[in-house]
Coordinates of C-alpha atoms in Angstrom, one line a residue:
M259 CA -21.8 -15.3 21.7
Q260 CA -22.8 -12.1 19.9
N261 CA -26.1 -10.6 18.5
V262 CA -28.1 -12.5 21.0
K263 CA -31.9 -12.3 20.9
I264 CA -34.2 -14.2 23.3
K265 CA -37.9 -14.3 23.4
Y266 CA -40.5 -16.5 25.1
Y267 CA -44.2 -16.8 24.7
P268 CA -46.9 -16.6 25.8
N269 CA -45.8 -13.5 27.8
P270 CA -46.6 -13.8 30.6
P271 CA -46.3 -17.6 30.8
V272 CA -49.5 -19.4 31.9
V273 CA -49.7 -22.5 34.1
E274 CA -50.9 -25.6 32.2
Q275 CA -49.7 -24.2 28.8
N276 CA -46.5 -24.6 26.8
I277 CA -43.9 -21.9 27.2
T278 CA -41.8 -21.6 24.1
F279 CA -38.3 -20.1 24.3
E280 CA -36.3 -19.0 21.3
L281 CA -32.6 -18.0 21.2
R282 CA -30.8 -16.5 18.2
G283 CA -27.2 -15.4 18.0
T284 CA -23.8 -16.0 16.7
I285 CA -21.3 -18.4 18.3
M286 CA -17.8 -17.1 17.8
E287 CA -15.9 -20.4 18.3
K288 CA -16.8 -24.1 18.1
V289 CA -18.2 -25.5 21.4
T290 CA -17.3 -29.1 22.0
S291 CA -18.5 -29.4 25.6
G292 CA -19.3 -27.3 28.5
R293 CA -21.6 -26.6 31.5
V294 CA -24.9 -24.7 32.0
Y295 CA -25.1 -23.1 35.5
T296 CA -28.7 -22.2 36.6
S297 CA -30.1 -20.2 39.4
V298 CA -33.9 -19.8 39.7
Y299 CA -35.6 -17.6 42.2
F300 CA -39.4 -17.7 43.1
N301 CA -40.8 -14.7 44.9
N302 CA -37.3 -13.9 46.1
F303 CA -36.9 -17.2 48.0
P304 CA -33.4 -18.7 48.0
P305 CA -32.5 -19.9 44.6
L306 CA -32.7 -23.4 43.1
K307 CA -29.2 -23.9 41.8
E308 CA -28.2 -26.7 39.3
T309 CA -25.4 -27.5 36.9
Y310 CA -26.0 -29.4 33.7
D311 CA -23.8 -30.8 31.0
F312 CA -24.2 -28.5 28.0
C313 CA -24.2 -31.3 25.4
Y314 CA -26.8 -33.3 27.3
I315 CA -29.1 -30.3 27.5
L316 CA -28.6 -29.7 23.7
S317 CA -29.9 -33.2 23.0
Y318 CA -33.3 -32.1 24.1
I319 CA -33.4 -29.1 21.8
E320 CA -34.3 -30.1 18.2
D321 CA -31.9 -33.1 18.5
I322 CA -28.8 -30.9 18.3
Q323 CA -25.5 -32.6 19.0
C324 CA -22.1 -31.4 20.2
P325 CA -19.9 -30.1 18.9
V326 CA -21.7 -26.8 18.0
P327 CA -19.9 -25.1 15.1
A328 CA -19.1 -21.4 15.1
G329 CA -21.7 -19.4 13.3
D330 CA -25.4 -18.4 13.5
V331 CA -27.7 -20.4 15.7
H332 CA -31.4 -20.5 16.3
Y333 CA -32.7 -22.7 19.1
K334 CA -36.4 -23.2 19.9
Y335 CA -37.6 -25.2 22.9
A336 CA -41.1 -25.6 24.4
V337 CA -41.8 -26.8 27.9
F338 CA -45.1 -27.5 29.5
A339 CA -45.8 -25.4 32.6
K340 CA -47.2 -28.1 34.9
N341 CA -50.0 -27.3 37.3
S342 CA -47.4 -27.9 40.1
I343 CA -45.7 -24.7 39.1
L344 CA -46.8 -22.0 41.5
P345 CA -48.0 -18.7 40.0
G346 CA -45.7 -15.8 41.0
N347 CA -42.6 -13.9 40.2
Y348 CA -39.6 -15.8 38.8
S349 CA -36.1 -14.7 37.9
A350 CA -33.4 -16.9 36.5
T351 CA -29.8 -16.8 35.4
F352 CA -28.3 -19.3 33.0
T353 CA -24.6 -19.2 32.3
L354 CA -23.0 -21.4 29.6
T355 CA -19.3 -22.2 29.7
D356 CA -17.4 -24.0 27.0
Q357 CA -14.7 -26.7 27.0
M358 CA -12.1 -24.2 28.3
N359 CA -14.5 -23.0 31.1
D360 CA -14.8 -19.7 29.3
E361 CA -18.2 -18.0 29.5
V362 CA -20.0 -18.2 26.2
L363 CA -23.4 -16.8 27.2
C364 CA -25.1 -15.4 30.3
I365 CA -28.9 -15.0 30.2
K366 CA -30.9 -13.2 32.9
L367 CA -34.7 -13.2 32.7
G368 CA -37.6 -12.5 34.9
C369 CA -41.3 -13.0 34.5
E370 CA -44.6 -13.5 36.3
I371 CA -46.3 -16.8 35.8
T372 CA -50.1 -16.5 36.0
E373 CA -52.9 -19.1 36.4

């Protein structure tokens, strides 16, 4: 993926409010399937690591389906920050691989979630 721009708001995220994420960029080749590998750290505690099916995750974002054609993309997704989320410092890495297990995108972010 090229020309990637990511933003989230509000910045900083606030517990009991929506956090909206936007991703823009250009996919160089069609993606028919893949995996999303995640690692999330809270206040430097050992990470929560999960792997998800890329096409399954996409189905939650504006009802997008696989395959994803090459070209420009704009994804927007909002998630509610439940009151069970602890305020503190978070860092995360999300890596997307395609049907050939080639890395398409790697996102690293960090933020402080406030009350």
